[in-house]
Short mmCIF file of C-alpha atoms (C1' of nucleotides) in Angstrom, two decimals:
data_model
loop_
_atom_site.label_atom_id
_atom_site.label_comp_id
_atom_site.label_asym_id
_atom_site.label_seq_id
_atom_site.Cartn_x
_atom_site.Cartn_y
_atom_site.Cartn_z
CA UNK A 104 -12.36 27.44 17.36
CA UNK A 105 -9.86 28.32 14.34
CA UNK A 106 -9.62 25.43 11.55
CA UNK A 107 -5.88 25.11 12.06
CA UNK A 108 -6.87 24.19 15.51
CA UNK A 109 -9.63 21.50 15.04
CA UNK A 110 -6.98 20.02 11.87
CA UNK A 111 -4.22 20.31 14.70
CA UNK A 112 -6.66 18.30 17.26
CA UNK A 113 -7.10 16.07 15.35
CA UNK A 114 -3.58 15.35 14.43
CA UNK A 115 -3.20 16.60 10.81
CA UNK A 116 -0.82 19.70 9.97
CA UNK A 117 -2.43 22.61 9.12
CA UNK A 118 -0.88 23.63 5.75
CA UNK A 119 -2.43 26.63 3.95
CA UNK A 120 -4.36 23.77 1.42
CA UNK A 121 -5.59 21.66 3.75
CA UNK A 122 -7.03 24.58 5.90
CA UNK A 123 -8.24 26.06 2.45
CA UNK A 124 -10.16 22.58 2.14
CA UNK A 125 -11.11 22.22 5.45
CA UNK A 126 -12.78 25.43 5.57
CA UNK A 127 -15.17 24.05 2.52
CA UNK A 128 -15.67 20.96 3.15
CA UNK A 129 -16.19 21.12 6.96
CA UNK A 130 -18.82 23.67 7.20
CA UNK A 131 -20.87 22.74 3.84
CA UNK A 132 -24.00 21.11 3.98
CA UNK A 133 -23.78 20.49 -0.12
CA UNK A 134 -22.31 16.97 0.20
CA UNK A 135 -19.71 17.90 -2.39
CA UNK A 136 -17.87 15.33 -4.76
CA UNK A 137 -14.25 15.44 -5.11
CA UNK A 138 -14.60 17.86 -7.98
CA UNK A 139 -16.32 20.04 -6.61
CA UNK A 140 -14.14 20.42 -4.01
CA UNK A 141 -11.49 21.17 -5.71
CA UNK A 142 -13.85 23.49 -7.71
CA UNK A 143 -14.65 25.26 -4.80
CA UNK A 144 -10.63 25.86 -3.36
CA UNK A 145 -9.32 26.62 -6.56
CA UNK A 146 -11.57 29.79 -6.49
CA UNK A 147 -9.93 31.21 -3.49
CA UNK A 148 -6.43 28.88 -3.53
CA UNK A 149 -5.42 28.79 -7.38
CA UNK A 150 -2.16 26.94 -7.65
CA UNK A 151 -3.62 24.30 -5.61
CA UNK A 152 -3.42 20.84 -7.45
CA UNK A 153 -6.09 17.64 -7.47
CA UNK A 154 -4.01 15.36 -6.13
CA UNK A 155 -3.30 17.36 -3.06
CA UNK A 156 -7.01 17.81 -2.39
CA UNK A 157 -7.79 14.17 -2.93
CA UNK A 158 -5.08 13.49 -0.50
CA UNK A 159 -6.26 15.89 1.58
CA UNK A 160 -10.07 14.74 1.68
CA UNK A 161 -8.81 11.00 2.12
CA UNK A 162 -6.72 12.20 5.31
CA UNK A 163 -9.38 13.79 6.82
CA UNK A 164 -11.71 11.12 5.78
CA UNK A 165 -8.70 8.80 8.06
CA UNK A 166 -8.65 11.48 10.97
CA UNK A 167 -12.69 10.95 11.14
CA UNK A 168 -13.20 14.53 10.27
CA UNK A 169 -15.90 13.41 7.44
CA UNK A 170 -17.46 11.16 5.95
CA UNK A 171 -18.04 9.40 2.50
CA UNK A 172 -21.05 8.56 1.32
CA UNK A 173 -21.97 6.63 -2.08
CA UNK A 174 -25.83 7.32 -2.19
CA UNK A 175 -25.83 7.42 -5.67
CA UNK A 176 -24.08 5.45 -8.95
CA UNK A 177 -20.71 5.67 -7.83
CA UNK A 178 -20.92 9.36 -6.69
CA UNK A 179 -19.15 9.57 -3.71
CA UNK A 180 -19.37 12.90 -2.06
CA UNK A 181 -18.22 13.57 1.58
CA UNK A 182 -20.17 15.16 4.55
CA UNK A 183 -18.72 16.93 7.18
CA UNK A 184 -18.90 14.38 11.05
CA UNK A 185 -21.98 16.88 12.34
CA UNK A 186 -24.57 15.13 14.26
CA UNK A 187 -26.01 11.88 13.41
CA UNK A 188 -28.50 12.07 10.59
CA UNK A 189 -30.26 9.89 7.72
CA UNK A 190 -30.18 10.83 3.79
CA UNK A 191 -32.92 11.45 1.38
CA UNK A 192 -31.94 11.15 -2.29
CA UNK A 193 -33.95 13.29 -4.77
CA UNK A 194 -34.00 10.53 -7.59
CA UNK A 195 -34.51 12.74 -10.77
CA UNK A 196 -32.05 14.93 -9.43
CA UNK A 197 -29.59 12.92 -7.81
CA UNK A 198 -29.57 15.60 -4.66
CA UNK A 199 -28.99 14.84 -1.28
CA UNK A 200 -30.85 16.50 1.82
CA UNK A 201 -30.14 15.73 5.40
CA UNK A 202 -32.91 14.62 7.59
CA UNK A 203 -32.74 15.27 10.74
CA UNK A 204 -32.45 12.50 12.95
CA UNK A 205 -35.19 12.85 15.48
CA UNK A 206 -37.52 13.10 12.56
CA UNK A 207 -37.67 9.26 12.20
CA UNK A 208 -37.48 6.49 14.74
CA UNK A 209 -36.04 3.07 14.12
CA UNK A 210 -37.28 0.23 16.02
CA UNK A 211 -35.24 -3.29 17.03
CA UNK A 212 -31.96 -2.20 15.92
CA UNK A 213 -30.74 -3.57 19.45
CA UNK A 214 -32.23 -6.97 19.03
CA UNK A 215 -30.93 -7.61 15.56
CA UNK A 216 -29.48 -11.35 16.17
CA UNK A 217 -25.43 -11.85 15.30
CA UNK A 218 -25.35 -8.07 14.62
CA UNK A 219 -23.54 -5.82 16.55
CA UNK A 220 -24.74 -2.29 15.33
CA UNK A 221 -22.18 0.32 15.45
CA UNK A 222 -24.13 3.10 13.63
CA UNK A 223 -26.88 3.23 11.23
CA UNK A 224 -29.12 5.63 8.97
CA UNK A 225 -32.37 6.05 6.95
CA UNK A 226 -31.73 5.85 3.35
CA UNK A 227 -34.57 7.32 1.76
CA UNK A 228 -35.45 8.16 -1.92
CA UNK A 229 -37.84 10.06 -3.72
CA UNK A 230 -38.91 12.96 -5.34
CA UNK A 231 -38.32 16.08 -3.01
CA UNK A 232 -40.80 19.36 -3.38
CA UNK A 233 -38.23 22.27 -1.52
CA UNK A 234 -36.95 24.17 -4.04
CA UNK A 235 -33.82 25.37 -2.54
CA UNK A 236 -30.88 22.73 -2.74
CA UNK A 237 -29.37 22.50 1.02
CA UNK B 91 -40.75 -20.71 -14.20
CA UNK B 92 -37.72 -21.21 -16.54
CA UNK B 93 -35.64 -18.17 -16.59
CA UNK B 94 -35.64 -17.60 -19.90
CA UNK B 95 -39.43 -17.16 -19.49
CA UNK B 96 -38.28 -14.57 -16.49
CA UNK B 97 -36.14 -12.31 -18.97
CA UNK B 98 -38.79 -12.56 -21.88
CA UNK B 99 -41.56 -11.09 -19.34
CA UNK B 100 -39.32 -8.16 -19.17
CA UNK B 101 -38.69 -7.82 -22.33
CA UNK B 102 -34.82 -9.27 -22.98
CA UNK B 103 -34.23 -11.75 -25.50
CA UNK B 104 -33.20 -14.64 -23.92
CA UNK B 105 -29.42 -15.35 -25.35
CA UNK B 106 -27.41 -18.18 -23.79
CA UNK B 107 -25.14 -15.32 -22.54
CA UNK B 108 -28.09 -13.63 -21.11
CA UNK B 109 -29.50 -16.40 -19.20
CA UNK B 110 -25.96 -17.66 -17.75
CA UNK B 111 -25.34 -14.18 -16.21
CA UNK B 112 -29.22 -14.08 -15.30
CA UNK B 113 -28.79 -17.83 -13.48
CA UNK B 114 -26.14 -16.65 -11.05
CA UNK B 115 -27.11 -13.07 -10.70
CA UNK B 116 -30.85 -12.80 -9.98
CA UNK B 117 -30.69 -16.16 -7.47
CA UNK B 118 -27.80 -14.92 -5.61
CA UNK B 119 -27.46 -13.77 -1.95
CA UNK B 120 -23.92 -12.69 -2.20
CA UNK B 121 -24.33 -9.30 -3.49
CA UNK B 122 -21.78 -9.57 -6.18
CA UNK B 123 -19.67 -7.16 -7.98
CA UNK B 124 -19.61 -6.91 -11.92
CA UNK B 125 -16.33 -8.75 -11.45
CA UNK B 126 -17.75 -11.48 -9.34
CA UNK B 127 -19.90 -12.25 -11.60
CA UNK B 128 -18.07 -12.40 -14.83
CA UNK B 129 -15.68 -14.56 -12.71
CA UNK B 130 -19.01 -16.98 -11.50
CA UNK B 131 -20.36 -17.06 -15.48
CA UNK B 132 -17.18 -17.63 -16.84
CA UNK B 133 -16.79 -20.89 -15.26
CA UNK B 134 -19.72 -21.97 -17.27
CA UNK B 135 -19.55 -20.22 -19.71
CA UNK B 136 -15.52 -19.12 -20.65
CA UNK B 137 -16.29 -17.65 -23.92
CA UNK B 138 -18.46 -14.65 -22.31
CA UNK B 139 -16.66 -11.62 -22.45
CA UNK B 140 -16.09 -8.68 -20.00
CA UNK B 141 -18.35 -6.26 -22.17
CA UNK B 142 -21.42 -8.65 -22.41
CA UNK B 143 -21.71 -8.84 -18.41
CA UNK B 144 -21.39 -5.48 -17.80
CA UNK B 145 -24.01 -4.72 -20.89
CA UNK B 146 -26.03 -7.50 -19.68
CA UNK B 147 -25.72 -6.13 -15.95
CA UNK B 148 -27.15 -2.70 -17.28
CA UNK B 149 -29.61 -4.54 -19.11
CA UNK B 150 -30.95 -6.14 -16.15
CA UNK B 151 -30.92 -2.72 -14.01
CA UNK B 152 -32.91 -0.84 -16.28
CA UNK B 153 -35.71 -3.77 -17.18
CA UNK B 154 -36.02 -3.79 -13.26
CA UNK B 155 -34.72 -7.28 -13.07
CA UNK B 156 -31.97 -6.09 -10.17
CA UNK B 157 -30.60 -3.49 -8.21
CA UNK B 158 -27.18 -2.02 -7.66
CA UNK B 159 -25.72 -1.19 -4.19
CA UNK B 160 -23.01 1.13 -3.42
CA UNK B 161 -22.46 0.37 0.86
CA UNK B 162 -19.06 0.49 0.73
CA UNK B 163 -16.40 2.96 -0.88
CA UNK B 164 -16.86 2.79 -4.45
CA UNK B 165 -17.79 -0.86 -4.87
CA UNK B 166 -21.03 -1.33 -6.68
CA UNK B 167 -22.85 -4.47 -6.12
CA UNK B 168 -26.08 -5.74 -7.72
CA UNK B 169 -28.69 -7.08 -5.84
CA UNK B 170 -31.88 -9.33 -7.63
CA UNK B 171 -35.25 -7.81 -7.13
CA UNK B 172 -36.89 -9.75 -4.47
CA UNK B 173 -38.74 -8.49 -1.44
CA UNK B 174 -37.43 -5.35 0.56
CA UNK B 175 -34.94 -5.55 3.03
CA UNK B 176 -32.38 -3.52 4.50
CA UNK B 177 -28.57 -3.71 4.92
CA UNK B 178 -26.52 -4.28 7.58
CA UNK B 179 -22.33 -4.16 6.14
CA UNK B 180 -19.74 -5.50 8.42
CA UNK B 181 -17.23 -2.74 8.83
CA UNK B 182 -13.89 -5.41 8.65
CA UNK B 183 -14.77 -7.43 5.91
CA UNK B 184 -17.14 -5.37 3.54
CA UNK B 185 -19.35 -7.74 3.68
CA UNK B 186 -23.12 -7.28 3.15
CA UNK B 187 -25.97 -8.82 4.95
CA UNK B 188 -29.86 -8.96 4.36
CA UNK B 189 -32.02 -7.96 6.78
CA UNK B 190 -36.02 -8.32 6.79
CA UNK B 191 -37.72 -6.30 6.50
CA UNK B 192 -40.25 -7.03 9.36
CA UNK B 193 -36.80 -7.16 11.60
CA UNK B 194 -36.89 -3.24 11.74
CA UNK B 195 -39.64 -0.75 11.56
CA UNK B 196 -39.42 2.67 10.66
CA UNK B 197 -41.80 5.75 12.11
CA UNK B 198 -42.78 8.95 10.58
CA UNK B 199 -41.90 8.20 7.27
CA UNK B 200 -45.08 9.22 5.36
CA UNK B 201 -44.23 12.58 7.81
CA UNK B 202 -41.67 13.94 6.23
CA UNK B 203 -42.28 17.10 4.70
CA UNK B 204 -41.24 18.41 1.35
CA UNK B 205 -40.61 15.04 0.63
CA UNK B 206 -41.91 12.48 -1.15
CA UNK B 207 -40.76 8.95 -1.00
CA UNK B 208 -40.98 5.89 -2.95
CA UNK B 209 -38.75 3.66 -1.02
CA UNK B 210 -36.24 3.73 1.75
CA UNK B 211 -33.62 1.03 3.69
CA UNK B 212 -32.11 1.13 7.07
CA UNK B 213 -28.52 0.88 6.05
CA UNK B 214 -26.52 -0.44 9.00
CA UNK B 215 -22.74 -1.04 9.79
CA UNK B 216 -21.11 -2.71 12.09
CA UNK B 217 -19.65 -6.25 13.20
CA UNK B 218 -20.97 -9.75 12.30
CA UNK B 219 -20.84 -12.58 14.30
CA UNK B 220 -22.24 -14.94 12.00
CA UNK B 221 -19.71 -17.66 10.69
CA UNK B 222 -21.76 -18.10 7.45
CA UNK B 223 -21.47 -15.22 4.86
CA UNK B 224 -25.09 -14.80 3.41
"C1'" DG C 108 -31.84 -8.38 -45.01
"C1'" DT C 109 -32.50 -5.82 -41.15
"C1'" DT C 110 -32.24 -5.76 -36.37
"C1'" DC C 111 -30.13 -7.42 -32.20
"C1'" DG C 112 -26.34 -9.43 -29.46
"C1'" DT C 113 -21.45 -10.49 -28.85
"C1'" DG C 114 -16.43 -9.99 -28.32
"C1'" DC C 115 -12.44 -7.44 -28.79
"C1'" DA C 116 -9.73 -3.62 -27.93
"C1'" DA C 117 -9.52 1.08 -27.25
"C1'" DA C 118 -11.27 4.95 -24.69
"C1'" DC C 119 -12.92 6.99 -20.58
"C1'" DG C 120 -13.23 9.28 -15.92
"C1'" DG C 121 -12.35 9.48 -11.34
"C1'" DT C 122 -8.77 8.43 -8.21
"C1'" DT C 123 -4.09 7.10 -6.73
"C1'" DT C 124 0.77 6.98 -6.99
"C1'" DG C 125 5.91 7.88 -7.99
"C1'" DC C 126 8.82 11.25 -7.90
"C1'" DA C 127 11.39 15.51 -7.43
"C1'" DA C 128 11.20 20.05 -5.34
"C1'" DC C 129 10.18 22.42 -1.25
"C1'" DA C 130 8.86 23.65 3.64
"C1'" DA C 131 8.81 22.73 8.43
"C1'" DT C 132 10.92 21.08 12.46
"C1'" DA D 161 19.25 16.40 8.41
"C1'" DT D 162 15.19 14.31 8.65
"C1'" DT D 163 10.46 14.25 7.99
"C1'" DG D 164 6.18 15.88 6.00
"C1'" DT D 165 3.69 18.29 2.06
"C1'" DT D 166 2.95 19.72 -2.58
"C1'" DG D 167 2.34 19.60 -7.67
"C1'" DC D 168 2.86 17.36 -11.84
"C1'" DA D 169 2.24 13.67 -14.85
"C1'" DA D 170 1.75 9.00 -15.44
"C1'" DA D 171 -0.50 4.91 -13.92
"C1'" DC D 172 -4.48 2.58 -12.48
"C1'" DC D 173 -8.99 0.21 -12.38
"C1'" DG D 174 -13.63 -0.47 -13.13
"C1'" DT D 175 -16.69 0.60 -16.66
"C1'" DT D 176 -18.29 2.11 -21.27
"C1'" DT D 177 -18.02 2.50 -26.17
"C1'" DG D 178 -17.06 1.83 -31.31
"C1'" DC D 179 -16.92 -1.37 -34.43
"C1'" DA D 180 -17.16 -5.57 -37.18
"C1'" DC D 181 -18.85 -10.20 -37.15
"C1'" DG D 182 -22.47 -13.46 -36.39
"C1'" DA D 183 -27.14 -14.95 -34.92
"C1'" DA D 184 -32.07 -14.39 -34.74
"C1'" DC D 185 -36.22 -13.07 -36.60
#
DNA sequence: GTTCGTGCAAACGGTTTGCAACAAT
DNA sequence: ATTGTTGCAAACCGTTTGCACGAAC
């Protein structure tokens, strides 16, 4: 499916920036900051400004097209709404790699008492030894 | 033991300033913000200033005294160093609950591989029904 | 008297906002 | 014509920093 389509779906108009955003920040598994974002547009969409890509990464945060996550010192980076999955945090690094979500089971979450659990994920931290960043 | 004797163990001098912010902070539940607790210290204490609570916070983060939190958007909350636990946030209000650590348990940690971990939390979100804030 | 801690105000950095021009319907 | 989108610059807010004074050793 075209990105104009999945932005149209989900009831945001597909300009020319926010499908220039969209196709960065929808299919990367880099868990880019706001920066980096615009980093990564300007390169192929010059004249585009900051404050249209922060508006543009808070509307699609709104539409539930991704996510924010603050894993680390007031970072917040965003990550694409793929599949369910927990975090692990490299700590001298400050990199984030997905784990995938079979690869850990949590136990009880159901009989948690006055909580009504929505969603949930692993937040683990560590030193990681793959070299490539993902 | 006195809390003055609790900073000097870690190596911080125990000022009057020190061991006001260290009073409120390191007994609390609430999982305050800087804010919160220059507003909590103040009240005691209304000569402190804005700079020697956020010092003082940093101060107590890197002598492993506390930890900071970042659950929700951007807010950074400090949490004292007691036992593990995870984190469940209620989605409406933002507000952050403990939960044991024996309430939830985690498989195939020490499985993971490439990756080495030193600690991890089952951050959940959600809705509360507990009255009492924690 | 040298080091450490404090308070003030200014600086900082990431994000948001007001506004005027422009595009889409 | 009305409504939505963009770009710029200024505002904003939580946090950090530079500096001078005062306290502790």
């Amino acid at each position: 499916m075209a990105i104009s389509d999945t932005l149209a779906k989900k009831g945001v108009r597909p300009s020319a920036q926010r499908v220039a955003v969209a196709e960065y920040v929808l299919s990367t598994r880099e868990h880019p900051s706001a920066e980096q974002v615009f980093a990564d547009v300007k390169r192929r969409f010059p004249q585009i400004s900051r404050a249209t890509v922060y508006n543009t990464l808070n509307l699609f945060f709104e539409k539930g097209l991704l996510r924010t996550l603050t894993l680390t010192e007031g970072n917040v980076v965003f990550d694409p709404m793929i599949e369910r999955h927990h975090h692990f945090v490299d700590e001298q690094t400050g990199k984030i790699y997905d784990i995938p979500w079979g690869a850990l089971s949590v136990r009880n979450v159901e009989s948690l008492e006055g909580f009504d659990v929505s969603e949930y994920q692993v937040v683990l931290r560590g030193r990681s030894h793959k070299e490539k960043a993902k």
